[in-house]
Coordinates of C-alpha atoms and ligand atoms in Angstrom, one line a residue:
X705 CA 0.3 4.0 9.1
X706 CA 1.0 1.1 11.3
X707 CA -1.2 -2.4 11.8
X708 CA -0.5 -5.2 13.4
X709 CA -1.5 -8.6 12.4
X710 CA -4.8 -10.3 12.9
X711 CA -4.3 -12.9 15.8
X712 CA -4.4 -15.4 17.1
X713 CA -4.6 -17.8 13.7
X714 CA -3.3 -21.8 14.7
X715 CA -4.2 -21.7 18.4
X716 CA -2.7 -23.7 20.3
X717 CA 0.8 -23.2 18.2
X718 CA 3.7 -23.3 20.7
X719 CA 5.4 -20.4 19.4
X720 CA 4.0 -16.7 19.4
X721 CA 5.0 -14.6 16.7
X722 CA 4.3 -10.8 17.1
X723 CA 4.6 -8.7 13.4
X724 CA 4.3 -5.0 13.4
X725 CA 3.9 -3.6 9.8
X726 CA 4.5 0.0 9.1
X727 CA 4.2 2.0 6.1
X728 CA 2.4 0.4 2.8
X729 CA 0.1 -2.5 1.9
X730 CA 2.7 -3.6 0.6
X731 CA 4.1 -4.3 4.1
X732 CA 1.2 -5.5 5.4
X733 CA 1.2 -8.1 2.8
X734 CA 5.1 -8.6 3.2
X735 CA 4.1 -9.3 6.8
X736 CA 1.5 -12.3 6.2
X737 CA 3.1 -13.7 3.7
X738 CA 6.6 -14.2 7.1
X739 CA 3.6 -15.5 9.1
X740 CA 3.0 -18.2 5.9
X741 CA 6.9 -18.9 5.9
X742 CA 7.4 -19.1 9.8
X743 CA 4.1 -21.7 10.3
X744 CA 5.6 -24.4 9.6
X745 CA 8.4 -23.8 12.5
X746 CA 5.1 -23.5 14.7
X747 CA 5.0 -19.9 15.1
X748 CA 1.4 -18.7 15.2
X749 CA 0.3 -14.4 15.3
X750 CA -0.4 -13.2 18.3
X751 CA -1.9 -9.2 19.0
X752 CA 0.8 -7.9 21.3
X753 CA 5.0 -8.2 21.8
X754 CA 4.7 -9.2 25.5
X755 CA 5.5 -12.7 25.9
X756 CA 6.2 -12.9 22.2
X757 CA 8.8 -15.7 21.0
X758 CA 9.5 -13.7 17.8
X759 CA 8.9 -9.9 17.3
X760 CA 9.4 -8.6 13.8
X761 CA 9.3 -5.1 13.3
X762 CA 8.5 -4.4 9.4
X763 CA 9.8 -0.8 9.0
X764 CA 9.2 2.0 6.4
X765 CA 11.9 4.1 5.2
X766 CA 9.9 6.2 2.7
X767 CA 9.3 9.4 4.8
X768 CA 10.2 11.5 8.0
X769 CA 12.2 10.2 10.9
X770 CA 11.3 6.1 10.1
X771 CA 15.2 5.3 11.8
X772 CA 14.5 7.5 15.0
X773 CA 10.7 5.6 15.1
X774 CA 12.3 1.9 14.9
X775 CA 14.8 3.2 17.7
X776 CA 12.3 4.3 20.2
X777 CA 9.9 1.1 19.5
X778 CA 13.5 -1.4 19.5
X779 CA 14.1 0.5 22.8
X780 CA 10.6 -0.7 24.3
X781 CA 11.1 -4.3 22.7
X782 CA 14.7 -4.5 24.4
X783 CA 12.7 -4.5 28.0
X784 CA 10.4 -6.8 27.0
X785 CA 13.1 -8.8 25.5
X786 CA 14.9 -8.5 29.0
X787 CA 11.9 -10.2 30.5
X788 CA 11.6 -13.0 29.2
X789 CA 14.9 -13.7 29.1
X790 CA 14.7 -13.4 33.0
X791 CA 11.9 -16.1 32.5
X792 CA 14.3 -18.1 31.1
X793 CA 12.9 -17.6 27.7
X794 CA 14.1 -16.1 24.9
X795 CA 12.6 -13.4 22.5
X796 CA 14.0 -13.5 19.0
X797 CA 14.0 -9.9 17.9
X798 CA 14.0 -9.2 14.0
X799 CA 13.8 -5.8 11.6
X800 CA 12.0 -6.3 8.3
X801 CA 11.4 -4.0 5.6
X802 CA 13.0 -0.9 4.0
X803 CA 14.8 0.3 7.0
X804 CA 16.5 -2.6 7.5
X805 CA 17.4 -2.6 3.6
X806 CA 18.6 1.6 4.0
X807 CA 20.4 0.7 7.0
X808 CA 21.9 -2.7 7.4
X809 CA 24.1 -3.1 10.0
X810 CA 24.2 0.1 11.4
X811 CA 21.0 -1.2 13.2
X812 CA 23.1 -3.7 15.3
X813 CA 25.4 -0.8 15.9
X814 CA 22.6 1.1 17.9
X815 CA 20.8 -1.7 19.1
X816 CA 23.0 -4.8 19.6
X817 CA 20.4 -6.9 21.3
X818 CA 18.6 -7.2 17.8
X819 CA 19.1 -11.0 16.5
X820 CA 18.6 -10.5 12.1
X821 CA 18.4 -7.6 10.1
X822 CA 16.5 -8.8 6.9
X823 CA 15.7 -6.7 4.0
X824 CA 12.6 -7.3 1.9
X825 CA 14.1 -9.6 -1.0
X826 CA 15.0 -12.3 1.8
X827 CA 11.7 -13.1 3.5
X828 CA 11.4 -16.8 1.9
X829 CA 14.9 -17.4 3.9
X830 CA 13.4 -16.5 7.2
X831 CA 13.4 -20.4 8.7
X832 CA 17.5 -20.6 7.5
X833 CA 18.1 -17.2 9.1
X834 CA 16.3 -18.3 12.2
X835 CA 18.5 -21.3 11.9
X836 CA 21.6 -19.3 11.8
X837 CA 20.5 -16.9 14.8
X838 CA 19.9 -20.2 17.0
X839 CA 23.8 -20.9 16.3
X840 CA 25.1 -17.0 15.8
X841 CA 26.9 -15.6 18.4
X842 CA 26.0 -12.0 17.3
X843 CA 23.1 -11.0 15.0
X844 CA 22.6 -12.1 11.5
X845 CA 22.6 -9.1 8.9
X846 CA 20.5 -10.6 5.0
X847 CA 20.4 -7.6 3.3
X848 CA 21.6 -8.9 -0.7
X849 CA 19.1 -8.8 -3.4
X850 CA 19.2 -12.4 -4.3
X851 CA 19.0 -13.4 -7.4
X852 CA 16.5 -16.0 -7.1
X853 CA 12.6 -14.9 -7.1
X854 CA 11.5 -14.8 -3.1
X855 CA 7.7 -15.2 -4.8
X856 CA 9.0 -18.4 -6.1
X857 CA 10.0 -19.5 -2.9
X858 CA 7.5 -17.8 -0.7
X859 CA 5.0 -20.6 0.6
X860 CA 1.2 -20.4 -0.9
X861 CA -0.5 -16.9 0.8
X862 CA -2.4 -19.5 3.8
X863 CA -4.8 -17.3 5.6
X864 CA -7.6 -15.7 3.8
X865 CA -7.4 -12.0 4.2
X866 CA -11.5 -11.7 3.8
X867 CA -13.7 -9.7 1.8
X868 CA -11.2 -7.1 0.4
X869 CA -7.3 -8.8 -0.2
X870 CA -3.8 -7.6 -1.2
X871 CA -1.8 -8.9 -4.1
X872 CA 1.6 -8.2 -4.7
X873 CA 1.9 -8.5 -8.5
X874 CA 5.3 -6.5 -9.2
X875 CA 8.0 -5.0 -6.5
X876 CA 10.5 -2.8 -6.9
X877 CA 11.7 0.5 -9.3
X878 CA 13.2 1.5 -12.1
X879 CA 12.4 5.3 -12.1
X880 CA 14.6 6.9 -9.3
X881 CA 12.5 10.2 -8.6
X882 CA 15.3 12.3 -7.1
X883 CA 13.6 12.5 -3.6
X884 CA 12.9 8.6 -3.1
X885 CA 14.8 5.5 -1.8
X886 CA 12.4 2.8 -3.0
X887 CA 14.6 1.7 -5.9
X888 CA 17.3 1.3 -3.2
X889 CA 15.6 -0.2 -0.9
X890 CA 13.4 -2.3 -3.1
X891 CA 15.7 -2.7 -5.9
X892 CA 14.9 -3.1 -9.5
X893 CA 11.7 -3.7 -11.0
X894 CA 10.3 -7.5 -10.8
X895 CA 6.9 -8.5 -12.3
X896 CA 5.7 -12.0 -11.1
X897 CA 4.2 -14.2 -14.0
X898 CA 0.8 -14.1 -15.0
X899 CA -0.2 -17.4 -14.0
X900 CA 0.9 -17.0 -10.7
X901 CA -1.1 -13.7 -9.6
X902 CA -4.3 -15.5 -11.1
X903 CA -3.5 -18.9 -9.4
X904 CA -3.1 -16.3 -5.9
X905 CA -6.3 -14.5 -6.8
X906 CA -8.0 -17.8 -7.2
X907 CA -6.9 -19.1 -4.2
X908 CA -8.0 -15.1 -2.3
X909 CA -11.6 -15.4 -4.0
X910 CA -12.2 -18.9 -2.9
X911 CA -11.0 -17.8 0.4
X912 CA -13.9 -15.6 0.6
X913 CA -12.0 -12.2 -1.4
X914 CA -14.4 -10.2 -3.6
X915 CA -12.2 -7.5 -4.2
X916 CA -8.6 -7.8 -4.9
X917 CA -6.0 -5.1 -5.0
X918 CA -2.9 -5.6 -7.1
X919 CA -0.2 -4.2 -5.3
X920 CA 3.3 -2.9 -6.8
X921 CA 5.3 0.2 -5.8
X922 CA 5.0 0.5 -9.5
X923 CA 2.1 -1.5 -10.5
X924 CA 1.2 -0.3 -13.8
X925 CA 5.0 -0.6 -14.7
X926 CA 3.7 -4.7 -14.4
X927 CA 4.6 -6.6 -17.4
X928 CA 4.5 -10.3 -16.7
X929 CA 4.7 -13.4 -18.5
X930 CA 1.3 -14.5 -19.9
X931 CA 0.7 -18.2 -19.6
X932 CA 1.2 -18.6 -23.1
X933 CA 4.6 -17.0 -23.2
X934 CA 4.2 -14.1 -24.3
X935 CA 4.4 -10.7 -22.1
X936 CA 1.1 -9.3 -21.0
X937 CA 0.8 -5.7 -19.7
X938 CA -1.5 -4.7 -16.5
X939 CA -4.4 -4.6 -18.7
X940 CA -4.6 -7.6 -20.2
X941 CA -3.9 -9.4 -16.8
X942 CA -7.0 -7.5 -15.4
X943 CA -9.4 -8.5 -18.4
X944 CA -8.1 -12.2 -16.9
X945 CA -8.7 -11.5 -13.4
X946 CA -12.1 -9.9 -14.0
X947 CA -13.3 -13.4 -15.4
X948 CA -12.8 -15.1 -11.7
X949 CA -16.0 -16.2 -10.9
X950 CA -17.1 -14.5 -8.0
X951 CA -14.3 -11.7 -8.1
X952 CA -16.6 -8.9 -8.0
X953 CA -13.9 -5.7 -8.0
X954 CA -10.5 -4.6 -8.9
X955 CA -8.1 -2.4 -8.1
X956 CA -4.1 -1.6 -8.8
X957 CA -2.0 0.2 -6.7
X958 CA 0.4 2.3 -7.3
X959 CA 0.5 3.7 -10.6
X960 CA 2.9 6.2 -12.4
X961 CA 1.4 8.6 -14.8
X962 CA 4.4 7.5 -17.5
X963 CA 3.3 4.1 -17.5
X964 CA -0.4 4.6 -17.3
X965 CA -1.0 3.2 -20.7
X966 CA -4.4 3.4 -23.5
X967 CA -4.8 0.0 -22.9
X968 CA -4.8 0.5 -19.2
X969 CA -6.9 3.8 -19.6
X970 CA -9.3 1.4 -21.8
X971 CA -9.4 -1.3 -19.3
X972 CA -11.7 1.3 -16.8
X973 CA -13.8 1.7 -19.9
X974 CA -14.4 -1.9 -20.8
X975 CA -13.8 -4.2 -17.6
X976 CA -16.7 -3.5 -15.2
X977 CA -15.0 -5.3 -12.7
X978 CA -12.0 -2.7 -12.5
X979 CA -13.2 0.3 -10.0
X980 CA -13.6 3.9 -11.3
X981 CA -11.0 5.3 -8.6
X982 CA -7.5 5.5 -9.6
X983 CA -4.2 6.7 -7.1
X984 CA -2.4 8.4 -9.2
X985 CA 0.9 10.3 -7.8
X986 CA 1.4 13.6 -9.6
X987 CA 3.8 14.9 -6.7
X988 CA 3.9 18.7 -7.9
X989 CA 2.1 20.7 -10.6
X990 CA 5.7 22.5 -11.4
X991 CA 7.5 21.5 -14.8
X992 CA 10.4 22.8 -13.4
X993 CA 10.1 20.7 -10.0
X994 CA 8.8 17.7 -11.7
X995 CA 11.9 17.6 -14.0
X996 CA 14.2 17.9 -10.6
X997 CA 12.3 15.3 -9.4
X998 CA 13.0 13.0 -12.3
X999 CA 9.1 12.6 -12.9
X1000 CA 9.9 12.1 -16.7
X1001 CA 6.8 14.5 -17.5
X1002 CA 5.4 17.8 -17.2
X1003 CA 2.1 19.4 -15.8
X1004 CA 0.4 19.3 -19.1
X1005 CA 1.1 15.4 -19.7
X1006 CA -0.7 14.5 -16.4
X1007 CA -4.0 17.1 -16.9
X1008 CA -3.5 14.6 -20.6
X1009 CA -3.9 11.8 -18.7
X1010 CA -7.0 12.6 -16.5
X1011 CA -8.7 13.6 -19.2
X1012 CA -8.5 10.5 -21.6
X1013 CA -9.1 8.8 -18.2
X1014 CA -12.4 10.8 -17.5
X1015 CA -13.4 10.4 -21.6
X1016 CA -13.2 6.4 -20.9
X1017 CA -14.4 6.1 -17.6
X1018 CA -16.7 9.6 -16.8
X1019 CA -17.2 8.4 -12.6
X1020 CA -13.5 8.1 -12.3
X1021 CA -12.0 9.3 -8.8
X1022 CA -8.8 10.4 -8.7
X1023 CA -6.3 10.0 -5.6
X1024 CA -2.8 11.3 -5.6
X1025 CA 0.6 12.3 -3.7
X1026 CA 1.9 15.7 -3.7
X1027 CA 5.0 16.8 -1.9
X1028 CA 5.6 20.1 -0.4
X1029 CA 8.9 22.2 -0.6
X1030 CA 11.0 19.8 -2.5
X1031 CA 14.4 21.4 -3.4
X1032 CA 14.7 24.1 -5.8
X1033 CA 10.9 24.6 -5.3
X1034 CA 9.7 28.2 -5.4
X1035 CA 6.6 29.7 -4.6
X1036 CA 5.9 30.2 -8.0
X1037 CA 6.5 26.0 -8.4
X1038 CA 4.1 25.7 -5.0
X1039 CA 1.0 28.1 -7.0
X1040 CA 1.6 25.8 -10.2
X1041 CA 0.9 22.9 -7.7
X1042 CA -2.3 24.5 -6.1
X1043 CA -3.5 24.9 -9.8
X1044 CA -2.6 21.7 -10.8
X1045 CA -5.1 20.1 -7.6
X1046 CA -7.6 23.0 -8.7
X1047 CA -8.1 21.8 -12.2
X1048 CA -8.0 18.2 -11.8
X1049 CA -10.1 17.5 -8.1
X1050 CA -9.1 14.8 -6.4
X1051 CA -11.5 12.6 -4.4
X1052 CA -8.7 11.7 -2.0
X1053 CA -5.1 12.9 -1.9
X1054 CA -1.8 12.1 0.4
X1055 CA 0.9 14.9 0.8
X1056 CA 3.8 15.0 2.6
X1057 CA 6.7 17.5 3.4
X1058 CA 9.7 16.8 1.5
X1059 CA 12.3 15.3 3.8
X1060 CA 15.4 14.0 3.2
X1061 CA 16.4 10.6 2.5
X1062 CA 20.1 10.0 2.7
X1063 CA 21.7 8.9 -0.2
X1064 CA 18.7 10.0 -2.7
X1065 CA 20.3 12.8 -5.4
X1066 CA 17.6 15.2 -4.0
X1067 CA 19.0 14.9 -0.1
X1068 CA 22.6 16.6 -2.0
X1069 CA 20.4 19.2 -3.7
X1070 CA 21.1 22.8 -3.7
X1071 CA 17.8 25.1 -2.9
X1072 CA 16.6 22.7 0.4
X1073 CA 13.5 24.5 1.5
X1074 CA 13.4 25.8 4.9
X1075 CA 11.2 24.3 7.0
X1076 CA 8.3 26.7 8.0
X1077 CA 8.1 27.2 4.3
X1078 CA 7.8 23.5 3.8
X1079 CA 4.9 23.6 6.8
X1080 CA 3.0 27.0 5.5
X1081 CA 3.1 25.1 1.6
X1082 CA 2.3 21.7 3.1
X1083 CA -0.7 23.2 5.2
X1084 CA -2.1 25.1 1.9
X1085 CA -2.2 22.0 -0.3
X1086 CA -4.1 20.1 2.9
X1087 CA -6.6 22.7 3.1
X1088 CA -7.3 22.4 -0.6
X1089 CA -7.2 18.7 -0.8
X1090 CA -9.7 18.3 2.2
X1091 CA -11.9 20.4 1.0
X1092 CA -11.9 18.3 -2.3
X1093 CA -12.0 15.6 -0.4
X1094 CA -15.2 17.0 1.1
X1095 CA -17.0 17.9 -2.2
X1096 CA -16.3 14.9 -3.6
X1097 CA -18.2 13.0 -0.6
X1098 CA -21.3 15.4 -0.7
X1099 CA -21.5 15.0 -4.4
X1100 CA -22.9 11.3 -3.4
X1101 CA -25.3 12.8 -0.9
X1102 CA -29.1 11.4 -2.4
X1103 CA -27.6 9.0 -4.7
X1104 CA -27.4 5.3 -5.0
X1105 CA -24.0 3.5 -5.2
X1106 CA -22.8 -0.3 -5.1
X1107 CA -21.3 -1.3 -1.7
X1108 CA -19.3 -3.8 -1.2
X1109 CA -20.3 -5.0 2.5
X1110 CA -16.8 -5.8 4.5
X1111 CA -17.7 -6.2 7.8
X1112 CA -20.1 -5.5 10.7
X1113 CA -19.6 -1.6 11.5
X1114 CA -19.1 0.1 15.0
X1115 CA -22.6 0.0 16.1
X1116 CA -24.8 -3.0 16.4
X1117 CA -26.9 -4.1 13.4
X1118 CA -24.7 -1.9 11.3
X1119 CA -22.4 -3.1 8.4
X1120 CA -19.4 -1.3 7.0
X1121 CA -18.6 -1.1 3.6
X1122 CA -16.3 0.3 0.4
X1123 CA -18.3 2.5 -2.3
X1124 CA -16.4 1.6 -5.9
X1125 CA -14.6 5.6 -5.0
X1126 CA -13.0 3.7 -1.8
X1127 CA -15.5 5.8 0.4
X1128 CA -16.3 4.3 3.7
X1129 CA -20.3 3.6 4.1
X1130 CA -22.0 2.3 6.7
X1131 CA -25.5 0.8 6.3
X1132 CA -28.1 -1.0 8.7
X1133 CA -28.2 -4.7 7.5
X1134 CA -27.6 -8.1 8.6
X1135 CA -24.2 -9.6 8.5
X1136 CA -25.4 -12.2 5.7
X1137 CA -24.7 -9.3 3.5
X1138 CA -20.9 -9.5 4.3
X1139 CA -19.1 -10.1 1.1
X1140 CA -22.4 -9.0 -1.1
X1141 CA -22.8 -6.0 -3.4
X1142 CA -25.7 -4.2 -2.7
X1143 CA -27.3 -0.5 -3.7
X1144 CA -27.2 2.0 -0.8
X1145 CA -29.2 5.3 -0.9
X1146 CA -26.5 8.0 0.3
X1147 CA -28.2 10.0 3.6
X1148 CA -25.1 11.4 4.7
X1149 CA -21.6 12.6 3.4
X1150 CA -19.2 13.1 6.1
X1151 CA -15.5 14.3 5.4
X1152 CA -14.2 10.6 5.5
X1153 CA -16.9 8.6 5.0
X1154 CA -20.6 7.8 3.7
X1155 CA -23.7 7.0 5.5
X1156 CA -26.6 5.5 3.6
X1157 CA -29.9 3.3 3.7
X1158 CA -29.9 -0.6 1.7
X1159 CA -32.6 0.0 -1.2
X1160 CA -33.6 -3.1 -0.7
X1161 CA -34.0 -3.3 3.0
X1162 CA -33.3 -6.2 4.6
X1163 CA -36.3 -8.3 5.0
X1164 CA -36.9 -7.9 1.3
X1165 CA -33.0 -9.5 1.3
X1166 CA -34.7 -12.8 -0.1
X1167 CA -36.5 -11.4 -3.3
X1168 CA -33.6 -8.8 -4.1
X1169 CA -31.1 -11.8 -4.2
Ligands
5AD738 N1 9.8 13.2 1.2 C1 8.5 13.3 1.2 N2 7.6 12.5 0.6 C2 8.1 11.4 0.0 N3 7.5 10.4 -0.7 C3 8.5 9.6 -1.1 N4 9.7 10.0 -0.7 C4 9.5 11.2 0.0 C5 10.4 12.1 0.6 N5 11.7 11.9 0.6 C6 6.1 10.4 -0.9 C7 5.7 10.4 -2.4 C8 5.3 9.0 -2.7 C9 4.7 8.6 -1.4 C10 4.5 7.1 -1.3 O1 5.6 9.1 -0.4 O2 4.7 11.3 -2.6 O3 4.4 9.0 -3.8
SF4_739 FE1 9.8 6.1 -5.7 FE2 9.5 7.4 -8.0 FE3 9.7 4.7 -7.9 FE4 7.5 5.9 -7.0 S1 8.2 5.9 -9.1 S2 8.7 4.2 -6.0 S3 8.3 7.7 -6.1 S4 11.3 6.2 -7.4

């Protein structure tokens, strides 16, 4: 996944800052919240690197060949770079994110025409490191965890992200799955305080946000300080969000079956407010592979888990990762993993081919898979999951479901929208319905998305109000 930033916000700003955002929401969050922090030095977004004053590339190191992709796209930016130098201008070129974290300075190695290297615990010291490139001869590497909190130094989130928003509520990991590099990357679990997310979510909702989504590479993991002192758990800071005024959904993503909690299970039972679709990495159906993986639970535990969640909330969709051909898995491990998806159905599913990630215990592991095995496994888990996928969507055909209206679709007079399972639906309706809930008939399922009809069409808008 890649995105670039909405632009331009500030016109007439002298500077033009260009931030391209690979990999998670988390990212993409990361990535406004460097717009916030660069403002005030009168840098303003703009859509496209050419001409740009600042380029920040926000990388992803979680799967395949991230190094060799932030290569090939710093190889472009060096021309462009070139440019405007030959303009007599100067493009200040910056890597963000997890690669920069992995890699450090072996970045500037490669590619010495790169001004800062900054991993993701530095962001809030973006207008000192700028300061330091302006005098540097070389490029400025800021990859230390520092130990104060970057939230409590990150400006107020600025721009409103619109009807659906992002908070980051917890960052980082304690669980080290043999195959990942987050809790290097990301380093150790941080959950912000309580009053903070809701003073955030406040400020998203009056923004115009009627859906927030909590955001943590181990969100459910969250245990912040409540206001009153005491630690709260993700539960208990949802029943707090859900009384918002005018905060209409929630969501939390993403979650780790140990820490998926009964309160947390409960909280889809008794806070309306909190969706009935749930991303919930399982990663392989194999006891044996889950235990190299350093899951920290087996097969059985996770079928558990989707049970009590289907007893509390019976319209709960599930969404998960699975991994193909991690080391040490056999066929046997890759059939317990198609029986796994089987007996659960997933609404929506992500799965990757295991690749390496140096320095992670797995990369060192003995019983690497080879990789047309890895493609053939891969390839059988997709067909499953789509298909799934596919069921899940018909299953709404004829029905009626609450849409949250996002945004005017792809054809005029049409409005795009978010079923509480995270479907896609498009509707005819005016734009006034932008940020309003509304029933939808379901006329047609589609593999990705919904098509439907407003029950209450829209010149009876007024009385159905
Ligand atoms: N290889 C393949 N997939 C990976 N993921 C994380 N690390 C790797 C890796 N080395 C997947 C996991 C995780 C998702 C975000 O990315 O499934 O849940
Ligand atoms: Fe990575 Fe595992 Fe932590 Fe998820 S729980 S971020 S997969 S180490």
């Amino acid at each position: 996944m890649t995105e670039t930033m909405q632009a331009p916000r500030g016109a007439g700003a002298k500077k033009r800052l260009f931030v391209q955002s690979w990999g998670c929401q988390m990212n993409v969050y990361d990535s406004h919240r460097m717009a916030d922090v660069l403002a005030p030095l009168g840098y303003a977004p703009v859509s496209s690197p050419e001409g740009a004053d600042m380029v920040i590339l926000n990388t992803c190191h979680i799967r395949e060949k991230a190094t060799e992709k932030l290569f090939s796209e710093l190889g472009r930016l060096r021309a462009l770079k070139e440019a405007r130098r030959a303009e007599g201008g100067r493009m200040i070129l910056a890597v963000a994110g997890c690669v920069a974290q992995a890699e450090g300075a072996e970045i500037t190695a490669r590619a010495p025409y790169v001004d800062l290297v900054l991993g993701p615990q530095s962001y809030h010291r973006l207008p000192e490191l700028l300061a330091r490139v302006s005098r540097a001869a070389g490029a400025v590497i800021e990859t230390e965890f520092p130990p104060e909190d970057k939230f409590d130094h990150l400006p107020e989130a600025s721009a409103p992200q619109g009807v659906t928003a992002f908070l980051t509520i917890q960052e980082g990991c304690d669980k080290f799955c043999a195959f990942c590099v987050v809790p290097y990357t990301r380093g150790a679990e941080y959950s912000r305080p309580a009053a903070a997310v809701l003073a955030e979510a406040r400020r998203l909702v009056a923004g115009g946000a009627r859906e927030v989504t909590l955001l943590g590479q181990n969100v459910n993991a969250w245990h912040g300080e409540g206001p009153e002192g005491r630690a709260w758990n993700l539960a208990r800071l949802l029943a707090a969000l859900a009384e918002i005024p005018g905060l209409a959904r929630l969501r939390y993503t993403t979650s780790h079956p140990r820490d998926m909690d009964a309160a947390l299970i409960a909280a889809h039972r008794d806070i309306p407010a909190v969706m009935p679709f749930l991303h919930l990495p399982v990663q392989s159906g194999s006891d044996r592979v889950l235990a190299a993986m350093n899951r920290g639970h087996k097969a059985e535990d996770y079928l558990r888990l989707v049970d009590a969640l289907r007893q509390a909330r019976p319209d709960i969709a599930l969404s998960t990762d699975i991994i193909a051909g991690h080391p040490g898995e056999t066929e046997a491990d890759h059939q317990a993993t198609l029986r796994l998806i089987e007996r659960v159905g997933f609404a929506q599913a992500f799965s990757f081919k295991y690749s390496a990630r140096p320095g992670t215990p797995a990369a060192a592991a003995p019983g690497q898979v080879e990789e047309a095995v890895k493609d053939r496994r891969l390839a059988e888990i997709q067909a499953l999951l789509r298909a799934q996928q596919a069921a899940f969507n018909a299953s709404k055909a004829g029905q009626e479901v609450e849409v949250l209206f996002t945004g005017p679709g792809r054809h005029p007079g049409q409005l795009a929208g978010r079923s509480p399972w995270l479907q896609p639906v498009h509707a005819t309706g005016p734009t006034g319905l932008i940020g309003a809930v509304r029933r939808v008939r379901i006329t047609a399922a589609h593999p990705n998305s919904l098509a439907g009809e407003l029950i209450h069409p829209p010149d009876q808008e007024k009385h159905a109000a």
